[in-house]
mmCIF file with all atom_site columns, C-alpha atoms and ligand atoms in Angstrom:
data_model
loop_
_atom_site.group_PDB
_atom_site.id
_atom_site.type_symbol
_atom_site.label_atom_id
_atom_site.label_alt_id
_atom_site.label_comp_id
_atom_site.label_asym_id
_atom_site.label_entity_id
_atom_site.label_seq_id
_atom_site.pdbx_PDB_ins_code
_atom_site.Cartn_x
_atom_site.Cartn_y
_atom_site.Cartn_z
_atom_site.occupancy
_atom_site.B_iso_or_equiv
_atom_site.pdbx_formal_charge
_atom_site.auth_seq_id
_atom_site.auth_comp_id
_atom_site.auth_asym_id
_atom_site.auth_atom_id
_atom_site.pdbx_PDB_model_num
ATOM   1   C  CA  . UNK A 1 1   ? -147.542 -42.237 102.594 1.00 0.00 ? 1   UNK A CA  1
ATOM   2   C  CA  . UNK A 1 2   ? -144.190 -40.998 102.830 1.00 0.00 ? 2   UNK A CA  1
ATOM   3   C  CA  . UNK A 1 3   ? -142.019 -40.020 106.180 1.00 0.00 ? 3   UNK A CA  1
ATOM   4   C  CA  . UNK A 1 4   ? -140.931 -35.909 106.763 1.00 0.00 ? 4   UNK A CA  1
ATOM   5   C  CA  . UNK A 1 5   ? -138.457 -35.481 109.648 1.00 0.00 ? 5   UNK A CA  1
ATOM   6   C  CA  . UNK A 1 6   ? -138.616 -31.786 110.896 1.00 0.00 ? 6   UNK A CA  1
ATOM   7   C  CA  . UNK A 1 7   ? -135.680 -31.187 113.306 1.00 0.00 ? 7   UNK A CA  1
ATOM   8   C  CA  . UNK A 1 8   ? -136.581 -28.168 115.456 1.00 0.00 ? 8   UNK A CA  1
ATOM   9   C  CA  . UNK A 1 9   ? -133.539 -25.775 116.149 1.00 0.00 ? 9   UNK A CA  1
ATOM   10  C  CA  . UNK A 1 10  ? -133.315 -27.115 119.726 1.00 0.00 ? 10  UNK A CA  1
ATOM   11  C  CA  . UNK A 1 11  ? -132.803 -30.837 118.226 1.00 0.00 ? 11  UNK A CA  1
ATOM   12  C  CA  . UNK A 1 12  ? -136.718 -31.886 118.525 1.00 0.00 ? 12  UNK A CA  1
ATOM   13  C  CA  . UNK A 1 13  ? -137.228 -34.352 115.613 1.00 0.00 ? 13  UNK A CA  1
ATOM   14  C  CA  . UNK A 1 14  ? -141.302 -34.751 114.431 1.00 0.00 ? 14  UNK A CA  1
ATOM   15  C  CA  . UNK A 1 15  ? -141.386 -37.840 111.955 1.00 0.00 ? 15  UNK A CA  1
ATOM   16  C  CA  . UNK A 1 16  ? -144.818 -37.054 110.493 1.00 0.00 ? 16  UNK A CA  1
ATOM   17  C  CA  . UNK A 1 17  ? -146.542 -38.956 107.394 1.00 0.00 ? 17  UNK A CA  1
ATOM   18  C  CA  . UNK A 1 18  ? -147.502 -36.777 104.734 1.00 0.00 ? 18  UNK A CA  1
ATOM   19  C  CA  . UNK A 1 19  ? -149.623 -37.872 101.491 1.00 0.00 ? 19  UNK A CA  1
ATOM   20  C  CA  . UNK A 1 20  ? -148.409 -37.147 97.937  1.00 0.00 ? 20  UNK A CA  1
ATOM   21  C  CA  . UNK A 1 21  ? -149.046 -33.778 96.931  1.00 0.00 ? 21  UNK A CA  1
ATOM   22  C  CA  . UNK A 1 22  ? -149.525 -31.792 100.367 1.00 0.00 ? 22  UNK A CA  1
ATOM   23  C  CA  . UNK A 1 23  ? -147.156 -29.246 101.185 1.00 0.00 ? 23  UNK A CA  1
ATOM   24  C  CA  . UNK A 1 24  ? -144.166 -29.427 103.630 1.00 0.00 ? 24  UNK A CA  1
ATOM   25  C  CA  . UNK A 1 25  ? -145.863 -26.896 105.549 1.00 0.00 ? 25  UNK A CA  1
ATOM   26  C  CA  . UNK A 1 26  ? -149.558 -28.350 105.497 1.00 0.00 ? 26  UNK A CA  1
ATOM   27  C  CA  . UNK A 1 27  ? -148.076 -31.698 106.981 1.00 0.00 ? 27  UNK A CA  1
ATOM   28  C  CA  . UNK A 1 28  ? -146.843 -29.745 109.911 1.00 0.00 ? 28  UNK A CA  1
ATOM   29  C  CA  . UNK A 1 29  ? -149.415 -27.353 110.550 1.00 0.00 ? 29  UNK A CA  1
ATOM   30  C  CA  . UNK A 1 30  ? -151.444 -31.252 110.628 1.00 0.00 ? 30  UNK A CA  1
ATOM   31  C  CA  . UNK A 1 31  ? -149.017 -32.764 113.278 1.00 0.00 ? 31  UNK A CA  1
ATOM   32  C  CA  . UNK A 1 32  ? -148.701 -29.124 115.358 1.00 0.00 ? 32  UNK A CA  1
ATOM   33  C  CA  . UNK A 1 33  ? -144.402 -28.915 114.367 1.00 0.00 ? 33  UNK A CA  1
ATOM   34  C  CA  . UNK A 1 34  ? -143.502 -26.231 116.632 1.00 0.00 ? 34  UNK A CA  1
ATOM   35  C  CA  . UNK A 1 35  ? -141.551 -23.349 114.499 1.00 0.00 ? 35  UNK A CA  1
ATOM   36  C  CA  . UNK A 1 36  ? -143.745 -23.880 111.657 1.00 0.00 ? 36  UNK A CA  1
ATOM   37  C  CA  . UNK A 1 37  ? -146.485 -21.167 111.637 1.00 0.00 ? 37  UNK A CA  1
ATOM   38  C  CA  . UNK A 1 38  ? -148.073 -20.531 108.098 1.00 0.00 ? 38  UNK A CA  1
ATOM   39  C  CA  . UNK A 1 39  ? -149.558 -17.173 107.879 1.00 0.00 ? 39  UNK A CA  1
ATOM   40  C  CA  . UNK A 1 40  ? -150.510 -16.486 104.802 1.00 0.00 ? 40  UNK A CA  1
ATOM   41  C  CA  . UNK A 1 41  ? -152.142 -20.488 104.223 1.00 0.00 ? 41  UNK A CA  1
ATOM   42  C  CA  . UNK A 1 42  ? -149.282 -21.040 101.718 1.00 0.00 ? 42  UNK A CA  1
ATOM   43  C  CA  . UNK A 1 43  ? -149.448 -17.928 99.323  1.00 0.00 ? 43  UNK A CA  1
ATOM   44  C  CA  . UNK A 1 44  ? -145.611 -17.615 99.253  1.00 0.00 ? 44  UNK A CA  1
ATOM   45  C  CA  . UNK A 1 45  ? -145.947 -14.104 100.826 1.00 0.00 ? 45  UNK A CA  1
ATOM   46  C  CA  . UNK A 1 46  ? -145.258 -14.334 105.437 1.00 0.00 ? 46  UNK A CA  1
ATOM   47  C  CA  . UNK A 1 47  ? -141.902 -16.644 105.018 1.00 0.00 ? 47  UNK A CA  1
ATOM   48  C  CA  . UNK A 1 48  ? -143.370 -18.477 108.330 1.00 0.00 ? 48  UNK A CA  1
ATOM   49  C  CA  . UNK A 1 49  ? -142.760 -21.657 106.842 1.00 0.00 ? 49  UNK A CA  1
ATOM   50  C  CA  . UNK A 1 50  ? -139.245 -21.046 106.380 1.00 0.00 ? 50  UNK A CA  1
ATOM   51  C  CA  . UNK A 1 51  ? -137.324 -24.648 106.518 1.00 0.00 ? 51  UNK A CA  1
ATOM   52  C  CA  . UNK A 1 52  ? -133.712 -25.646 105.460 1.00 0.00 ? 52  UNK A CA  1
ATOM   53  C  CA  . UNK A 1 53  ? -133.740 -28.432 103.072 1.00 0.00 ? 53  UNK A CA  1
ATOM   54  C  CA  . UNK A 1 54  ? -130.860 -31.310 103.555 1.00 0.00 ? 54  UNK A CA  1
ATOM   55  C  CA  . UNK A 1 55  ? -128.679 -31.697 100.502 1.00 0.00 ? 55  UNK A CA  1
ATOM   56  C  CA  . UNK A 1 56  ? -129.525 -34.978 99.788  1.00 0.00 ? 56  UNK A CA  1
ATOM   57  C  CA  . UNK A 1 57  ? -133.049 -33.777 98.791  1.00 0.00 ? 57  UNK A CA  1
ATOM   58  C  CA  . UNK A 1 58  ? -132.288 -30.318 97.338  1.00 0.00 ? 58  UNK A CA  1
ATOM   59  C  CA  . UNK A 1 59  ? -133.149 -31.906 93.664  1.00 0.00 ? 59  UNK A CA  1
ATOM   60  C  CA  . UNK A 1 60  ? -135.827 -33.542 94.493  1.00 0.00 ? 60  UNK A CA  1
ATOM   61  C  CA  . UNK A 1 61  ? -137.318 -30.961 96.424  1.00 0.00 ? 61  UNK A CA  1
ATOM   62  C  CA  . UNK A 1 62  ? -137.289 -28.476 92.906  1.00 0.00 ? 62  UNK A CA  1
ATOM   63  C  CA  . UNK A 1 63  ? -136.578 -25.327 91.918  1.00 0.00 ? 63  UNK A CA  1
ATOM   64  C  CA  . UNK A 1 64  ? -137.799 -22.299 93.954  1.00 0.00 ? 64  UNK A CA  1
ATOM   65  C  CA  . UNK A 1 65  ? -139.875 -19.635 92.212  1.00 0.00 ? 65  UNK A CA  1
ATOM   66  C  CA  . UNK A 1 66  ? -138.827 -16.153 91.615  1.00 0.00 ? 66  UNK A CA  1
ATOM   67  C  CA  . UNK A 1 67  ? -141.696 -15.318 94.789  1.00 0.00 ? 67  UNK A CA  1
ATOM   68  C  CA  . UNK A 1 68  ? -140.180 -17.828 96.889  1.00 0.00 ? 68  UNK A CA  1
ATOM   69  C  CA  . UNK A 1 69  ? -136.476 -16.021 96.230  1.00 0.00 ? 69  UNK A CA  1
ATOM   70  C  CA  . UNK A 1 70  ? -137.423 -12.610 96.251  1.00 0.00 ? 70  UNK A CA  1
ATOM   71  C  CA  . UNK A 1 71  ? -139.341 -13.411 99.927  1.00 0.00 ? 71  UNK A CA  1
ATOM   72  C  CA  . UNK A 1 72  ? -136.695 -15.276 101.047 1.00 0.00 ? 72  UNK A CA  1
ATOM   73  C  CA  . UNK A 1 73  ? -133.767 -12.798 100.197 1.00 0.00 ? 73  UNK A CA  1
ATOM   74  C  CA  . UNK A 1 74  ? -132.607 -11.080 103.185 1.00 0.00 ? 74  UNK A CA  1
ATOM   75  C  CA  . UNK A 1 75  ? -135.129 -13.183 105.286 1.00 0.00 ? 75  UNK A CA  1
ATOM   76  C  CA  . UNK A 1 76  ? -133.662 -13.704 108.992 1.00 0.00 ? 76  UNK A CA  1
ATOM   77  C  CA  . UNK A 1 77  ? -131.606 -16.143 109.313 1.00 0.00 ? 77  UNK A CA  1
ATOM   78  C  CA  . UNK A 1 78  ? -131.521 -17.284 105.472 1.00 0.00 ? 78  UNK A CA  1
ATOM   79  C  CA  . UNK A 1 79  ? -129.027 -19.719 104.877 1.00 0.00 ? 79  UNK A CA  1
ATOM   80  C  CA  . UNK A 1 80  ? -128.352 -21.414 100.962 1.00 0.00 ? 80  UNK A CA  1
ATOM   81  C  CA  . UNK A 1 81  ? -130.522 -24.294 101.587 1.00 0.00 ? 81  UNK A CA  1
ATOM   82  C  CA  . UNK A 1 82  ? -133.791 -22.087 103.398 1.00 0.00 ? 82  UNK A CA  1
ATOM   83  C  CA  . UNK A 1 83  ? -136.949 -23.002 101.570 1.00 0.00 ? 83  UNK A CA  1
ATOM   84  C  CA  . UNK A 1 84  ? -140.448 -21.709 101.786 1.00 0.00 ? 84  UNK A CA  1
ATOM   85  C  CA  . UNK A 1 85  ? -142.052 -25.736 103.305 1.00 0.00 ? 85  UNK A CA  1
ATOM   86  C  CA  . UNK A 1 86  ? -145.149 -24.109 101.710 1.00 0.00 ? 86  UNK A CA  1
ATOM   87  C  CA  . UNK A 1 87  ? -143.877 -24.501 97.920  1.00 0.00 ? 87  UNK A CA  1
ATOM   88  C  CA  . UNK A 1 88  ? -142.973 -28.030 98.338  1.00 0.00 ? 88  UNK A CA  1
ATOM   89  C  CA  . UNK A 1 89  ? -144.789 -30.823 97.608  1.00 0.00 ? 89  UNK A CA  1
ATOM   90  C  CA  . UNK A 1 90  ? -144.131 -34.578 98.796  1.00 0.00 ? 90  UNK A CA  1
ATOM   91  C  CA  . UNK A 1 91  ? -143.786 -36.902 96.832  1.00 0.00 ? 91  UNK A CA  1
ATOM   92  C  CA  . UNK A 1 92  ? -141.952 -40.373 97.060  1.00 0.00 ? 92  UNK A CA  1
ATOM   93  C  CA  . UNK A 1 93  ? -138.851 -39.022 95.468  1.00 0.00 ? 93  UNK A CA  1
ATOM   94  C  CA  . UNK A 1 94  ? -139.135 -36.743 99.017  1.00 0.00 ? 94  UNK A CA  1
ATOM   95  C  CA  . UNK A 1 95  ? -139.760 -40.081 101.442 1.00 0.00 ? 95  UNK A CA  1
ATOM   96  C  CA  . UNK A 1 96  ? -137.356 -39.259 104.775 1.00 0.00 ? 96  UNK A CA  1
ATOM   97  C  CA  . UNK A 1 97  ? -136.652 -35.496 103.857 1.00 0.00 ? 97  UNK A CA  1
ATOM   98  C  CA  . UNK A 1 98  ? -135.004 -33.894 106.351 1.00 0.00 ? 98  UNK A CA  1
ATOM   99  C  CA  . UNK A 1 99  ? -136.322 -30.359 107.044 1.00 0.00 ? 99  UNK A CA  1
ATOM   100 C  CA  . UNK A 1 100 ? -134.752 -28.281 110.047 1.00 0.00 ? 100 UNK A CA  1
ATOM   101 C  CA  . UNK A 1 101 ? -135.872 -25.105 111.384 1.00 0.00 ? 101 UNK A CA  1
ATOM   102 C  CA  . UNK A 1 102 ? -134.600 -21.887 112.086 1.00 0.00 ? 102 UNK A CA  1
ATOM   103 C  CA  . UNK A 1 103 ? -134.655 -20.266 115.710 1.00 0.00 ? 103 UNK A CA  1
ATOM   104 C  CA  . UNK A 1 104 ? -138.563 -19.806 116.212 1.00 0.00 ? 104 UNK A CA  1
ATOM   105 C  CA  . UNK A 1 105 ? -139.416 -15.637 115.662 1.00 0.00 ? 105 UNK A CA  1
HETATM 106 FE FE1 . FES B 2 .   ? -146.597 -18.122 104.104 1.00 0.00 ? 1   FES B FE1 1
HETATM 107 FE FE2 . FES B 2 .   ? -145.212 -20.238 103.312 1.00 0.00 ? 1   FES B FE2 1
HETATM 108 S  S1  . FES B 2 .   ? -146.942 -20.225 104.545 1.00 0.00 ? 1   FES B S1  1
HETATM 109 S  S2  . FES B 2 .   ? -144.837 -18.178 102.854 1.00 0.00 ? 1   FES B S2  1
#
C-alpha cells in the first residue's frame, strides 16, 4: 500500500491508501475526496478528475497521452502541472504524492 495526499482547494488534506495499479482517481472516488467526481469512470473524456501533480512526482507520475492533453487544453483552471488523476496509476515510485485540487465546478 502506498499513501496519496489530496489537498482540497480550501486546504482539506485526505491521506488515503491506494494499492499498486489503481488510478489516482479510483482511490478517491473509494475514500469520497470531495472535488474529485469521475464522470466518465476513467475514459479520459469529462476532465472531472482534474488534479495538479507536485513537482517532485511529475516523473514518476509519466507522460500524459495526446487524449489527456487535448482534454485538458483550455480546461478551467488548467495550470502546467493539471493531470487527468484518472490516467495515473500508483505505484511505489508514487508513495506520498501530493495531488491538489482545483476550485470544485
Ligand atoms: Fe473522466 Fe478522468 S474520470 S477524465
Amino acid at each position: 500500500m502506498s499513501k496519496i495526499i489530496f489537498i482540497e482547494h480550501d486546504g482539506s488534506q485526505h491521506i488515503v491508501e491506494a494499492e499498486s495499479g489503481e488510478s489516482l482517481m479510483q482511490c478517491a472516488l473509494n475514500h469520497r475526496v470531495p472535488g474529485i467526481v469521475g464522470d466518465c469512470g476513467g475514459c479520459c473524456s469529462c476532465g472531472t478528475c482534474h488534479g495538479y501533480i507536485d513537482t517532485h512526482w511529475q516523473l514518476a507520475a509519466g507522460e500524459q497521452s495526446d487524449d489527456e492533453r487535448l482534454m485538458l487544453d483550455g480546461a478551467d483552471h488548467e495550470q502546467p502541472n493539471s493531470r487527468l488523476t484518472c490516467q495515473i496509476r500508483m505505484s511505489p515510485a508514487l508513495d506520498g504524492i501530493i495531488v491538489r485540487l482545483p476550485p470544485p465546478l
